mmCIF file of C-alpha atoms in Angstrom:
data_model
loop_
_atom_site.group_PDB
_atom_site.id
_atom_site.type_symbol
_atom_site.label_atom_id
_atom_site.label_comp_id
_atom_site.label_asym_id
_atom_site.label_seq_id
_atom_site.Cartn_x
_atom_site.Cartn_y
_atom_site.Cartn_z
ATOM 1 C CA MET A 51 -55.393 57.567 -127.095
ATOM 2 C CA ALA A 52 -56.749 59.003 -123.893
ATOM 3 C CA VAL A 53 -57.863 56.169 -121.662
ATOM 4 C CA ASP A 54 -58.100 55.819 -117.922
ATOM 5 C CA GLU A 55 -56.474 53.072 -115.873
ATOM 6 C CA ILE A 56 -59.542 50.816 -115.925
ATOM 7 C CA GLU A 57 -59.857 50.948 -119.712
ATOM 8 C CA TRP A 58 -56.097 50.474 -120.112
ATOM 9 C CA LYS A 59 -56.231 47.334 -117.935
ATOM 10 C CA ALA A 60 -59.185 46.008 -119.964
ATOM 11 C CA GLN A 61 -57.189 46.546 -123.152
ATOM 12 C CA VAL A 62 -54.235 44.653 -121.644
ATOM 13 C CA HIS A 63 -56.520 41.738 -120.769
ATOM 14 C CA ARG A 64 -58.068 41.705 -124.265
ATOM 15 C CA ALA A 65 -54.612 41.681 -125.849
ATOM 16 C CA LEU A 66 -53.584 38.777 -123.603
ATOM 17 C CA VAL A 67 -56.663 36.758 -124.562
ATOM 18 C CA GLU A 68 -56.131 37.440 -128.258
ATOM 19 C CA GLY A 69 -52.377 36.834 -128.099
ATOM 20 C CA GLU A 70 -51.628 40.249 -129.562
ATOM 21 C CA ARG A 71 -47.954 40.746 -128.749
ATOM 22 C CA THR A 72 -47.639 43.974 -130.721
ATOM 23 C CA GLU A 73 -50.630 45.430 -128.882
ATOM 24 C CA LEU A 74 -49.123 44.405 -125.538
ATOM 25 C CA LEU A 75 -45.907 46.233 -126.415
ATOM 26 C CA ARG A 76 -47.904 49.317 -127.390
ATOM 27 C CA LEU A 77 -49.886 49.161 -124.165
ATOM 28 C CA PHE A 78 -46.719 48.885 -122.090
ATOM 29 C CA ALA A 79 -45.279 51.930 -123.851
ATOM 30 C CA TYR A 80 -48.521 53.758 -123.144
ATOM 31 C CA ALA A 81 -48.316 52.684 -119.489
ATOM 32 C CA GLU A 82 -44.931 54.377 -119.255
ATOM 33 C CA GLU A 83 -46.503 57.555 -120.604
ATOM 34 C CA LEU A 84 -49.632 57.282 -118.459
ATOM 35 C CA PHE A 85 -48.112 56.156 -115.152
ATOM 36 C CA GLY A 86 -44.500 57.333 -115.353
ATOM 37 C CA SER A 87 -42.285 55.697 -112.751
ATOM 38 C CA GLU A 88 -45.193 53.499 -111.605
ATOM 39 C CA ALA A 89 -45.565 51.859 -115.036
ATOM 40 C CA GLY A 90 -43.752 48.666 -114.059
ATOM 41 C CA SER A 91 -45.864 48.065 -110.982
ATOM 42 C CA LYS A 92 -49.099 48.914 -112.837
ATOM 43 C CA TRP A 93 -48.087 46.498 -115.614
ATOM 44 C CA ALA A 94 -47.333 43.748 -113.096
ATOM 45 C CA ALA A 95 -50.667 44.362 -111.373
ATOM 46 C CA ALA A 96 -52.537 44.159 -114.685
ATOM 47 C CA LEU A 97 -50.854 40.865 -115.540
ATOM 48 C CA SER A 98 -51.233 39.335 -112.091
ATOM 49 C CA GLY A 99 -54.893 40.327 -111.984
ATOM 50 C CA PHE A 100 -55.543 38.478 -115.226
ATOM 51 C CA ASP A 101 -57.000 35.003 -114.899
ATOM 52 C CA ALA A 102 -56.624 33.295 -118.256
ATOM 53 C CA CYS A 103 -58.554 30.267 -117.050
ATOM 54 C CA ALA A 104 -61.592 32.401 -116.319
ATOM 55 C CA VAL A 105 -61.528 33.812 -119.837
ATOM 56 C CA THR A 106 -60.483 30.806 -121.892
ATOM 57 C CA GLY A 107 -62.077 28.047 -119.865
#
């Protein structure tokens, strides 16, 4: 899976909307591979940038 940061963030948001816990775990593991020591901050940014109300109404 070779994705850039924008696509990775979109996948995180899709998994949040769909409630896919397994996919979220996989995406976090991929974040560690993709971003290294910055994975935690990238993960936090992806989650904080997500507005569930905008997606779910």
